[in-house]
JSON list of C-alpha atoms in Angstrom, two decimals:
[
{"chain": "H", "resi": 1, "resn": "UNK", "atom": "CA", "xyz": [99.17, -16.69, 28.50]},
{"chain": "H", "resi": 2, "resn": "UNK", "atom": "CA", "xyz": [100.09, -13.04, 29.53]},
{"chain": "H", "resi": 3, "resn": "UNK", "atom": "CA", "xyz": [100.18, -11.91, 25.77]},
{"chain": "H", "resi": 4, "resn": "UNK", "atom": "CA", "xyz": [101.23, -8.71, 25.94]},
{"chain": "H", "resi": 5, "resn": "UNK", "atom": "CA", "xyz": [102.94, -5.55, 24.46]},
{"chain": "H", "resi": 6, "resn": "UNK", "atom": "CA", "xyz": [106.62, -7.32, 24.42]},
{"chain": "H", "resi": 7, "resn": "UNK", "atom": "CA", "xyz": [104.58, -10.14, 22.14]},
{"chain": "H", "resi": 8, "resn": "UNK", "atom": "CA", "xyz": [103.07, -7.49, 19.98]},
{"chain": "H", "resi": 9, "resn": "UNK", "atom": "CA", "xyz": [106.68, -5.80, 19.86]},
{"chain": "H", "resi": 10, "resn": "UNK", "atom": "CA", "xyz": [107.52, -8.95, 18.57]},
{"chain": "H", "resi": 11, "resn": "UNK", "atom": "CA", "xyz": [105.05, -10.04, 15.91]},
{"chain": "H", "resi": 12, "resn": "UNK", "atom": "CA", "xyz": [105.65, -6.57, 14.58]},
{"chain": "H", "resi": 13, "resn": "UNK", "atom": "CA", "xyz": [109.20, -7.06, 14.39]},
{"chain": "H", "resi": 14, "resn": "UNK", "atom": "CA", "xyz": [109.30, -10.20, 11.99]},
{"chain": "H", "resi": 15, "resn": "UNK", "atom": "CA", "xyz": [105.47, -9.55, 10.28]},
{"chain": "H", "resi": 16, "resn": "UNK", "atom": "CA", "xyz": [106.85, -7.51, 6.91]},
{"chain": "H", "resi": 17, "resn": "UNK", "atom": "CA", "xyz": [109.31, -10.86, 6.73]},
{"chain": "H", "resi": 18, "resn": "UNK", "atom": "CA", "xyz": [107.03, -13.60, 7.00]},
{"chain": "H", "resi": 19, "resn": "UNK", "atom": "CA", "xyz": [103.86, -11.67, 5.48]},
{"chain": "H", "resi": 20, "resn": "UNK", "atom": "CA", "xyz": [105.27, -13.00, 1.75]},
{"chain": "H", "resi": 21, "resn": "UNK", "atom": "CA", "xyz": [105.88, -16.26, 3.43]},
{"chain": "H", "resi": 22, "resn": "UNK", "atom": "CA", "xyz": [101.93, -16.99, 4.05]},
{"chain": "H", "resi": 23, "resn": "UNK", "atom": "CA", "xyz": [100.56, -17.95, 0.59]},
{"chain": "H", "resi": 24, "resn": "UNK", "atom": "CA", "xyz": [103.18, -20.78, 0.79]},
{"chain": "H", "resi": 25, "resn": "UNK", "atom": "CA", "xyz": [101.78, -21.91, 4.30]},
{"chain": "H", "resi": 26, "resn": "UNK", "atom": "CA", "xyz": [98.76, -21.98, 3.01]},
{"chain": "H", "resi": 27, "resn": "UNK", "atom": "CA", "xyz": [99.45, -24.29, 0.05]},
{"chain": "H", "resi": 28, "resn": "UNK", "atom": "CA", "xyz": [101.59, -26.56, 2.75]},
{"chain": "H", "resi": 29, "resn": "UNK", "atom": "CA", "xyz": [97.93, -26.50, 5.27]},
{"chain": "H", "resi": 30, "resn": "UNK", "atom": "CA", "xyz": [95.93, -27.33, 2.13]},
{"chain": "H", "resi": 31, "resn": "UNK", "atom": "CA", "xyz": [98.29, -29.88, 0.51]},
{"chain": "H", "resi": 32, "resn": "UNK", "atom": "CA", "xyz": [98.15, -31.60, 4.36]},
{"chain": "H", "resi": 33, "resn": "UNK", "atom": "CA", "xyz": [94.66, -31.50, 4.61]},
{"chain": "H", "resi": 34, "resn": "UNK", "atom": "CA", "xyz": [93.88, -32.99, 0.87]},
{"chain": "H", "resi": 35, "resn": "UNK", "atom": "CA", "xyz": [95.72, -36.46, 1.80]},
{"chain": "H", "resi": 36, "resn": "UNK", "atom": "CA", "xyz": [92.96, -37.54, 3.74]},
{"chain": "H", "resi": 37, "resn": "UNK", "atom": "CA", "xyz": [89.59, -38.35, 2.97]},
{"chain": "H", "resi": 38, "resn": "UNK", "atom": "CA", "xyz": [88.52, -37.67, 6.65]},
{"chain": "H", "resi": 39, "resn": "UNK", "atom": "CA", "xyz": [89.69, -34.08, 6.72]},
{"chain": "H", "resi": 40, "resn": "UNK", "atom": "CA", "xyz": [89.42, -33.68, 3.24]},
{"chain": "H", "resi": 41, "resn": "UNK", "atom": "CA", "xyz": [85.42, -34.41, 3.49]},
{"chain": "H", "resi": 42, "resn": "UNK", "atom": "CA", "xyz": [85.12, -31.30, 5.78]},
{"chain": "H", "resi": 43, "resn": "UNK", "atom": "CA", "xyz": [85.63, -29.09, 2.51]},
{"chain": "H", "resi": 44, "resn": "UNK", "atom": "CA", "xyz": [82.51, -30.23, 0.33]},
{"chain": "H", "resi": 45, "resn": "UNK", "atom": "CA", "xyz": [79.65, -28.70, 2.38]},
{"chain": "H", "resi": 46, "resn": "UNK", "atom": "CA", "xyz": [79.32, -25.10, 1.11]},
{"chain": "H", "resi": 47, "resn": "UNK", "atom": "CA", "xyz": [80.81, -22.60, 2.85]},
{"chain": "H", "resi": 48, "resn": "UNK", "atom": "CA", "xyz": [78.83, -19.62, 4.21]},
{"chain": "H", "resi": 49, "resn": "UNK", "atom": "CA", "xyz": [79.79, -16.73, 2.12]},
{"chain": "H", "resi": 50, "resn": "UNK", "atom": "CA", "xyz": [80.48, -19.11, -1.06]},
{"chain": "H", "resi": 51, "resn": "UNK", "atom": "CA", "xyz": [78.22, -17.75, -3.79]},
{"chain": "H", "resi": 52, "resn": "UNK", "atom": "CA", "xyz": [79.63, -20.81, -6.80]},
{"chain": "H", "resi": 53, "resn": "UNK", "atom": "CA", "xyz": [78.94, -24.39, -6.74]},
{"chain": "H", "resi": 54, "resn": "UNK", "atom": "CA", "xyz": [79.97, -27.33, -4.95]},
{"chain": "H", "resi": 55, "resn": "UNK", "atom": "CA", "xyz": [81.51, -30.41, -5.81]},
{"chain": "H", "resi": 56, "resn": "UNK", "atom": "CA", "xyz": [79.43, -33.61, -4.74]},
{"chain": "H", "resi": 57, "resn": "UNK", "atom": "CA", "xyz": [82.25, -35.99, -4.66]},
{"chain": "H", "resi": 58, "resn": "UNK", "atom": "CA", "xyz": [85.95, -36.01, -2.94]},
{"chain": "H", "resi": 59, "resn": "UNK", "atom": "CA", "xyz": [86.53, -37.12, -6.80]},
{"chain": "H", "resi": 60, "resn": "UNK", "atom": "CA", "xyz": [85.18, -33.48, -7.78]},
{"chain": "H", "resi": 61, "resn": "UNK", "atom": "CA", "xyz": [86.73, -31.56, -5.19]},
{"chain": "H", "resi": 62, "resn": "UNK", "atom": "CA", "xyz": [90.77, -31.12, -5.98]},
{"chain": "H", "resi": 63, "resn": "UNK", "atom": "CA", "xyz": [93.03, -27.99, -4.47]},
{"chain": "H", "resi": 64, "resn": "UNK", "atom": "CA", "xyz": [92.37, -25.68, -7.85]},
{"chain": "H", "resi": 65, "resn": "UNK", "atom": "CA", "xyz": [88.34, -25.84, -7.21]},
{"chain": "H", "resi": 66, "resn": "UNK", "atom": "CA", "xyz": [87.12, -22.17, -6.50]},
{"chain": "H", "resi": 67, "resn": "UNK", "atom": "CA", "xyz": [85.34, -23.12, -3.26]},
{"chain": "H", "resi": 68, "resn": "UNK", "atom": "CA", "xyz": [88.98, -24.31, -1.82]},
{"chain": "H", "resi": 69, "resn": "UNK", "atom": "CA", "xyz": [90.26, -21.18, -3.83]},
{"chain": "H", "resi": 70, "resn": "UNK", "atom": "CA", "xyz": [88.06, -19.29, -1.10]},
{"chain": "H", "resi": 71, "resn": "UNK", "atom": "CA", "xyz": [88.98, -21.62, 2.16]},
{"chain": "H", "resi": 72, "resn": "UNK", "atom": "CA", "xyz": [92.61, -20.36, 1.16]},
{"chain": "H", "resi": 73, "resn": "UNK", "atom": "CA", "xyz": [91.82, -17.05, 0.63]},
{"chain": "H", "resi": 74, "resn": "UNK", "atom": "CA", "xyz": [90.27, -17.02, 4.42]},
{"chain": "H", "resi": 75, "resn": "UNK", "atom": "CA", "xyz": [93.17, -18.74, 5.70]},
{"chain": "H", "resi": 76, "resn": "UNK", "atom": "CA", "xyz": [95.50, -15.67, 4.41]},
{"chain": "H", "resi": 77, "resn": "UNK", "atom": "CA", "xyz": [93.40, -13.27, 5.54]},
{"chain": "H", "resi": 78, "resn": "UNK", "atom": "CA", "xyz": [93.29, -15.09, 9.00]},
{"chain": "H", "resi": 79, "resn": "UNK", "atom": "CA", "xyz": [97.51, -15.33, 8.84]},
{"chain": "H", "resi": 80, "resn": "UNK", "atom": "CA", "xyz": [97.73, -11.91, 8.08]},
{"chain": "H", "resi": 81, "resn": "UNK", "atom": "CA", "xyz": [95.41, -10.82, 10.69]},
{"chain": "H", "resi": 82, "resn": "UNK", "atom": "CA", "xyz": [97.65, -12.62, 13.12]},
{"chain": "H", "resi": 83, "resn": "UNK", "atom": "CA", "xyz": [100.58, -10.61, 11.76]},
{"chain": "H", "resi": 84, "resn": "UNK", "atom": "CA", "xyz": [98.93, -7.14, 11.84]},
{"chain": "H", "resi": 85, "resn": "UNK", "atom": "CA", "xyz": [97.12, -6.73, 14.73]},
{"chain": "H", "resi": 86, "resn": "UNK", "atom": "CA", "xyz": [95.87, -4.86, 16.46]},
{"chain": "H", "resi": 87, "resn": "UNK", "atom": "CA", "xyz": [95.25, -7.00, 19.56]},
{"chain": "H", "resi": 88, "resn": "UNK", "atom": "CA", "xyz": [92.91, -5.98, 20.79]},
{"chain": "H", "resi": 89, "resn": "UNK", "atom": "CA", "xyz": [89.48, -6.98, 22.16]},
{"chain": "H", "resi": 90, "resn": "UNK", "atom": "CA", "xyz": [88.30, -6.99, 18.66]},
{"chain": "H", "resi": 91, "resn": "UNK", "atom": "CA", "xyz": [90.90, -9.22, 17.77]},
{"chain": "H", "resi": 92, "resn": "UNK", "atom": "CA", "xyz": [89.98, -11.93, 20.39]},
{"chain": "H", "resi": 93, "resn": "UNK", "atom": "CA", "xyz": [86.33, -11.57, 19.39]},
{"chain": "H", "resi": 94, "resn": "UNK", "atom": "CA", "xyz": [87.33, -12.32, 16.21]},
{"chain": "H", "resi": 95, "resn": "UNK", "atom": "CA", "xyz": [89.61, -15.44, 16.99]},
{"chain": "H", "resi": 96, "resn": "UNK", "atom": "CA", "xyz": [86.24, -16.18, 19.08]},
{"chain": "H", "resi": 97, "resn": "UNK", "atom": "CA", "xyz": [84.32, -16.21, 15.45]},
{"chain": "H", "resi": 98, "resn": "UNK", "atom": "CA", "xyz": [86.94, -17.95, 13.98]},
{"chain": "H", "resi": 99, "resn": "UNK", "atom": "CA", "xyz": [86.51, -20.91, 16.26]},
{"chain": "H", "resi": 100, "resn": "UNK", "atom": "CA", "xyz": [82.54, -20.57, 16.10]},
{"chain": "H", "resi": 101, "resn": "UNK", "atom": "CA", "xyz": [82.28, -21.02, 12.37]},
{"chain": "H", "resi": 102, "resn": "UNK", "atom": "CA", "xyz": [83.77, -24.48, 12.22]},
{"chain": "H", "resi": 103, "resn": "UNK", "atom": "CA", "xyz": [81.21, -25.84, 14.55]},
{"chain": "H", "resi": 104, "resn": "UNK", "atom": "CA", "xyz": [77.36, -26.63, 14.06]},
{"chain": "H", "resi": 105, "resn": "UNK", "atom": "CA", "xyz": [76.21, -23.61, 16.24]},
{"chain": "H", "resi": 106, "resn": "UNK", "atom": "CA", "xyz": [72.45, -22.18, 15.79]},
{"chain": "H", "resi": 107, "resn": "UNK", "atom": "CA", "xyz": [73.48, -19.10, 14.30]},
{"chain": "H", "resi": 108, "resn": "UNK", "atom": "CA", "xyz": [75.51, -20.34, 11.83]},
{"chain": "H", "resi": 109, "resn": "UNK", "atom": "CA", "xyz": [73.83, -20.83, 8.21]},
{"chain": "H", "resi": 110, "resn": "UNK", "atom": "CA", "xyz": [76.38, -23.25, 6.63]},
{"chain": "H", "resi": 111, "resn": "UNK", "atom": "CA", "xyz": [76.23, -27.29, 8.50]},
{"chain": "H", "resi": 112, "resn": "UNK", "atom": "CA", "xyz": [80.28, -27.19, 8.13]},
{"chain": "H", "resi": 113, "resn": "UNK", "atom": "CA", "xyz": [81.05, -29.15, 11.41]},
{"chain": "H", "resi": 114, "resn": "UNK", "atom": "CA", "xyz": [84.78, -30.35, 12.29]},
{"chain": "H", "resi": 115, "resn": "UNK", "atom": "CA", "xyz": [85.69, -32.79, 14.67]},
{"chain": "H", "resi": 116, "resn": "UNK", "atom": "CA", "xyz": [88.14, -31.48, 17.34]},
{"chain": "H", "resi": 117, "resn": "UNK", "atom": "CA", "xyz": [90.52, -33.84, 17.23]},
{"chain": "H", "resi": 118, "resn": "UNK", "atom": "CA", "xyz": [91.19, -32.68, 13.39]},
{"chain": "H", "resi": 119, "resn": "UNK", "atom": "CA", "xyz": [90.62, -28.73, 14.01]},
{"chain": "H", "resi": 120, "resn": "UNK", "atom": "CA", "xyz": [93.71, -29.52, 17.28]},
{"chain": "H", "resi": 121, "resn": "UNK", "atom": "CA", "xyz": [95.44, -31.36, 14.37]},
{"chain": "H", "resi": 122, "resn": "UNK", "atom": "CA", "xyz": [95.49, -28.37, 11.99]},
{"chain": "H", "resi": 123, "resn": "UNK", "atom": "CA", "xyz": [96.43, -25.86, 14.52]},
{"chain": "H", "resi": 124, "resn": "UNK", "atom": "CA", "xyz": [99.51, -28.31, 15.04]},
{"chain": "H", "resi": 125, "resn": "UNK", "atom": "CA", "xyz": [100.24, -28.18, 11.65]},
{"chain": "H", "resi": 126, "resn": "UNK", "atom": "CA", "xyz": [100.02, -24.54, 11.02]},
{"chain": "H", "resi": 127, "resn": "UNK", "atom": "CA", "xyz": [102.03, -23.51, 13.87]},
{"chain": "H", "resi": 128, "resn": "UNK", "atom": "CA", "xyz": [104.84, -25.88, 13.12]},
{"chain": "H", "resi": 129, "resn": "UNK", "atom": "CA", "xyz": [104.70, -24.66, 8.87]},
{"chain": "H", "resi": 130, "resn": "UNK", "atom": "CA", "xyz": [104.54, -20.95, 10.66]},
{"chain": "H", "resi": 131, "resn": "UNK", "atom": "CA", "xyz": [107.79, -21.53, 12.80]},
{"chain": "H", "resi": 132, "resn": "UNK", "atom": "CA", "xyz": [109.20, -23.36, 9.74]},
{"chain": "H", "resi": 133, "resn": "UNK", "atom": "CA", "xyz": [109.01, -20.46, 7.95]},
{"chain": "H", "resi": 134, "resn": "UNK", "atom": "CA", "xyz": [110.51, -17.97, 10.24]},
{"chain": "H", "resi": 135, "resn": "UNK", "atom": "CA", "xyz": [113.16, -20.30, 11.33]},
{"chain": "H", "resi": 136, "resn": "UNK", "atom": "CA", "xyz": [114.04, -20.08, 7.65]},
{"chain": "H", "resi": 137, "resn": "UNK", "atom": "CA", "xyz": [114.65, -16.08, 7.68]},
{"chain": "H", "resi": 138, "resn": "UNK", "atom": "CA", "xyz": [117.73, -17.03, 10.03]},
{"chain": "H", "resi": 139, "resn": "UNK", "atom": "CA", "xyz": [117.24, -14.06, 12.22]},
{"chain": "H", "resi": 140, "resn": "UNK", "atom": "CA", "xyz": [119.08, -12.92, 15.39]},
{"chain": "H", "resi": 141, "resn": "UNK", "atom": "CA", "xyz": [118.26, -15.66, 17.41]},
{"chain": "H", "resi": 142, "resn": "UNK", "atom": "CA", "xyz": [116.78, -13.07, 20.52]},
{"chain": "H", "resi": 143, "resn": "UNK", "atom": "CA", "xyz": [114.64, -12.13, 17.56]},
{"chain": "H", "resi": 144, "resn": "UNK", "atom": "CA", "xyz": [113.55, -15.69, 16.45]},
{"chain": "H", "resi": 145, "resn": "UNK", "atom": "CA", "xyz": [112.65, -16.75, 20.06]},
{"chain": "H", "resi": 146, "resn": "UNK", "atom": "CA", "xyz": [110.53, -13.97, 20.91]},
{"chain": "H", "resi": 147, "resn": "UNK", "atom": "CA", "xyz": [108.55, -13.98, 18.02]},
{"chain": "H", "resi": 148, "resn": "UNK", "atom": "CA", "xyz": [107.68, -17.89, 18.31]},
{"chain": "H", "resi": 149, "resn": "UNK", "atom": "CA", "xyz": [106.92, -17.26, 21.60]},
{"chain": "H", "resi": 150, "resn": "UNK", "atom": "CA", "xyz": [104.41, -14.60, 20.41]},
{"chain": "H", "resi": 151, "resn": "UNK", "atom": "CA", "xyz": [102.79, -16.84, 18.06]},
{"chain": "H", "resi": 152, "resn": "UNK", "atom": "CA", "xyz": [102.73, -19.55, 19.89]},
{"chain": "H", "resi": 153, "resn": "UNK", "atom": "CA", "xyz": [100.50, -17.66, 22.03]},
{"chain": "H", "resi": 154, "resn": "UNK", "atom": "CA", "xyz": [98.21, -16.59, 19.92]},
{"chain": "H", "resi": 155, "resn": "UNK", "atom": "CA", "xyz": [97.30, -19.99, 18.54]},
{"chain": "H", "resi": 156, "resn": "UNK", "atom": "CA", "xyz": [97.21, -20.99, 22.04]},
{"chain": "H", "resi": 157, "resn": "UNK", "atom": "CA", "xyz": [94.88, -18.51, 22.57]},
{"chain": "H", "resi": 158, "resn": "UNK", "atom": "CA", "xyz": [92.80, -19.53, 19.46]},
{"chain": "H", "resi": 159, "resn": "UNK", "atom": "CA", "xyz": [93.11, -23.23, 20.31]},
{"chain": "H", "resi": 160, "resn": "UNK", "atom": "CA", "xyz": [91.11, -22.42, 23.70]},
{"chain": "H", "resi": 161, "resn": "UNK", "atom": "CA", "xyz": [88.52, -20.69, 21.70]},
{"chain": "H", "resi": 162, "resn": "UNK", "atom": "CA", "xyz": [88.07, -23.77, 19.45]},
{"chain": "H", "resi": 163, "resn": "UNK", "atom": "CA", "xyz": [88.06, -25.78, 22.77]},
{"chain": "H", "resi": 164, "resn": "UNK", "atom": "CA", "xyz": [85.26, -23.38, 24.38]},
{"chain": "H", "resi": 165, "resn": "UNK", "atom": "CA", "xyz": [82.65, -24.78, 21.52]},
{"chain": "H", "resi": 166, "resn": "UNK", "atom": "CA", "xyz": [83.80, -28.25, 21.60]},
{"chain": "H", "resi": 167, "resn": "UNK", "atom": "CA", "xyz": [84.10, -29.16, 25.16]},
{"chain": "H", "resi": 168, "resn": "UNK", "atom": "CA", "xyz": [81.68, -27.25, 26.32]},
{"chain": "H", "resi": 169, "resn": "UNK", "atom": "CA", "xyz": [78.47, -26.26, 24.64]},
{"chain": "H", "resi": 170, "resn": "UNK", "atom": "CA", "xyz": [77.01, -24.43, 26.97]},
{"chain": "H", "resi": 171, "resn": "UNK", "atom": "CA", "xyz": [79.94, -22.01, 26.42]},
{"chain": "H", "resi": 172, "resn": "UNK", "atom": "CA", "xyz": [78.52, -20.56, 23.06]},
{"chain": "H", "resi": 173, "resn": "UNK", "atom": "CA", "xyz": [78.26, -17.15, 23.73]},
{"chain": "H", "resi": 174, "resn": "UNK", "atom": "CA", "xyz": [80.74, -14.00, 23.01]},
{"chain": "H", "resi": 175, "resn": "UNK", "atom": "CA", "xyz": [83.86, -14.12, 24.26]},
{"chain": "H", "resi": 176, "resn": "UNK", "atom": "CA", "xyz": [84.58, -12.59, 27.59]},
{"chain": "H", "resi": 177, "resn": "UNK", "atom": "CA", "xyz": [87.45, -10.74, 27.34]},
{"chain": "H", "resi": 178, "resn": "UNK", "atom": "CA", "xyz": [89.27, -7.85, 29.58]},
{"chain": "H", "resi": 179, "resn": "UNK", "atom": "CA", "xyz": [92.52, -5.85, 29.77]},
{"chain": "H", "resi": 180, "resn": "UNK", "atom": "CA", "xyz": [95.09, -6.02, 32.59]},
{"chain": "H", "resi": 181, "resn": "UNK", "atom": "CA", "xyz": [98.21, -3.72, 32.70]},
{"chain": "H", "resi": 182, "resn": "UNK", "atom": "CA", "xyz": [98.14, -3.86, 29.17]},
{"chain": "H", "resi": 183, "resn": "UNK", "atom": "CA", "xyz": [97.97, -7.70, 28.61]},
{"chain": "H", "resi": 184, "resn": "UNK", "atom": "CA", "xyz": [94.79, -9.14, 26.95]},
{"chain": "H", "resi": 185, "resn": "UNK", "atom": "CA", "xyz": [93.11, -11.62, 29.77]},
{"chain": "H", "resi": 186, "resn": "UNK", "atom": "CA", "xyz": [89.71, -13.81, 28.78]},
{"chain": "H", "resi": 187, "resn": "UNK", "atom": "CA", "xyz": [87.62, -16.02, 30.64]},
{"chain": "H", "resi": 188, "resn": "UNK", "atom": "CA", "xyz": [86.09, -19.46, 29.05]},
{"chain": "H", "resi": 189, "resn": "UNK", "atom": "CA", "xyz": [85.45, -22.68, 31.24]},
{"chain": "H", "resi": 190, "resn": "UNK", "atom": "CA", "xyz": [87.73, -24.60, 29.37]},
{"chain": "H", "resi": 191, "resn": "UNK", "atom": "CA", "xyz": [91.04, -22.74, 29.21]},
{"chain": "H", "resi": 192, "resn": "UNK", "atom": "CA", "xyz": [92.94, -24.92, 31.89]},
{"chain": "H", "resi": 193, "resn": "UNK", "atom": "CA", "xyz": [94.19, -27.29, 29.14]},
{"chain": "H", "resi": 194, "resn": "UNK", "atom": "CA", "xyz": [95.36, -25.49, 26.32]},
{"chain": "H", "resi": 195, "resn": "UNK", "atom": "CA", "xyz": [96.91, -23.05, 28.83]},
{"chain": "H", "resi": 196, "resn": "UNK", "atom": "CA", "xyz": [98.81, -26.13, 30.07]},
{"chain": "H", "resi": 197, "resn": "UNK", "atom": "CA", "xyz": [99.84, -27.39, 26.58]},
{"chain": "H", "resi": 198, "resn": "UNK", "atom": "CA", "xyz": [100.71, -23.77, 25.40]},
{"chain": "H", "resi": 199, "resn": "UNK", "atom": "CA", "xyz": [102.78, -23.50, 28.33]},
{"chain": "H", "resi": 200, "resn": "UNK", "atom": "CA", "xyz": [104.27, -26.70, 27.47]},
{"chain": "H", "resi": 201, "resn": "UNK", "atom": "CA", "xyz": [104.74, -26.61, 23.75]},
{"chain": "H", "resi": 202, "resn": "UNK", "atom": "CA", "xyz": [106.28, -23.24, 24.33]},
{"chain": "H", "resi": 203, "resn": "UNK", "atom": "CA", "xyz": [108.93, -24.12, 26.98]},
{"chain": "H", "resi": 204, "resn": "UNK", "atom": "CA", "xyz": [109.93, -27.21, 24.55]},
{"chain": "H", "resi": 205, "resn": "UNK", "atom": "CA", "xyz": [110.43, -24.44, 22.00]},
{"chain": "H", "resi": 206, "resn": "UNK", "atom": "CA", "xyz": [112.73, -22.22, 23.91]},
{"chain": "H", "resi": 207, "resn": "UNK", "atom": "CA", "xyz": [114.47, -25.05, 25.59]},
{"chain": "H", "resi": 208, "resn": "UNK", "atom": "CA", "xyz": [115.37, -26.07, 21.61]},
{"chain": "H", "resi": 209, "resn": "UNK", "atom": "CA", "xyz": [115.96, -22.77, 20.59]},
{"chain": "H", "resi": 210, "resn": "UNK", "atom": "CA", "xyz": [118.54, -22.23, 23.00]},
{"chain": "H", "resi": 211, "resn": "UNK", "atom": "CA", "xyz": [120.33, -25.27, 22.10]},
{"chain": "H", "resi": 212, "resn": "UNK", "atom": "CA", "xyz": [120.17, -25.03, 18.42]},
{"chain": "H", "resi": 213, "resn": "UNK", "atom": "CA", "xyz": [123.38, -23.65, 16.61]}
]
């Protein structure tokens, strides 16, 4: 993905504008989630970390219950770790984590287990609410394209960490990670297609980017 210090030059540049624009993607990711049972489901397991009670029932379990309350709060933390850095290798080992705790892995204590398909769904969705919302800042449009190229990296990046436990479980282990001329490189068996569809979804991005206006 070559994410490097021109990316981080311009995540910095547009974080302080979109940083009060995450508790509203969060609220959009949540709202999404909450119209289906099957993705809606993933939320009544308790979540490691959770120390108050769980609803039994999809009934039960609505967006103002104070287990969600902490899923949302982890989702803005994750957002704004996104926006401040530093990228490092810490930072990919934590991306790594990320990815980790949503599947049934031996070291994990909580059973929460998604299914790929919605986990690739919801990074969809986030991306698109996250370029929603700086698309709405109507910045210089230099500006505006290299910063969603910069994210879309980065959840590229994550998406091929959530791919490393789910296509291949033989993969759990820390994430292998290096430093090249000042880009961040990493190694997993099962980076060829999210590199592909990163590479993708981004050109499709810049190709409308340029013709927008």
């Amino acid at each position: 993905m070559d994410f490097g210090a021109d990316d981080v030059k311009a995540i910095e540049a547009v974080a302080e504008k979109i940083r009060p624009l995450v508790p509203v993607v969060v609220d959009a990711v949540y709202q999404k989630l909450f119209e289906y049972d099957v993705t809606k489901k993933h939320f009544l397991p308790k979540n490691e970390g959770f120390t108050g009670s769980v609803p039994t029932t999809l009934e039960e379990l609505t967006l103002e219950h104070p287990q969600i309350k902490f899923r949302k709060d982890f989702l803005s933390k994750y957002l704004n770790k996104v926006l401040s850095g530093p990228y490092d290798e810490r930072f990919l080992r934590y991306l790594d984590w990320v990815a980790k705790i949503h599947t049934d892995t031996p070291e994990k204590k909580s059973k929460i287990n998604v299914d790929y398909i919605h986990i690739n769904a919801l990074m969809g969705f986030v991306e698109s609410t996250l370029a929603g919302g700086l698309l709405s800042l109507n910045l210089d449009r230099e500006t505006e394209s290299k910063a969603l190229l910069a994210f879309n990296k980065v959840l590229w990046i994550q998406n091929d960490f959530f791919a490393k436990y789910y296509c291949n479980p033989e993969a759990i282990h820390d994430a292998n990670v290096s430093k090249d001329n000042g880009s961040i490189q990493w190694t997993s068996p099962s980076t060829i297609i999210p590199l592909v569809l990163g590479a993708l979804a981004g050109g499709l991005g810049v190709y409308f980017q340029t013709r927008r206006a």
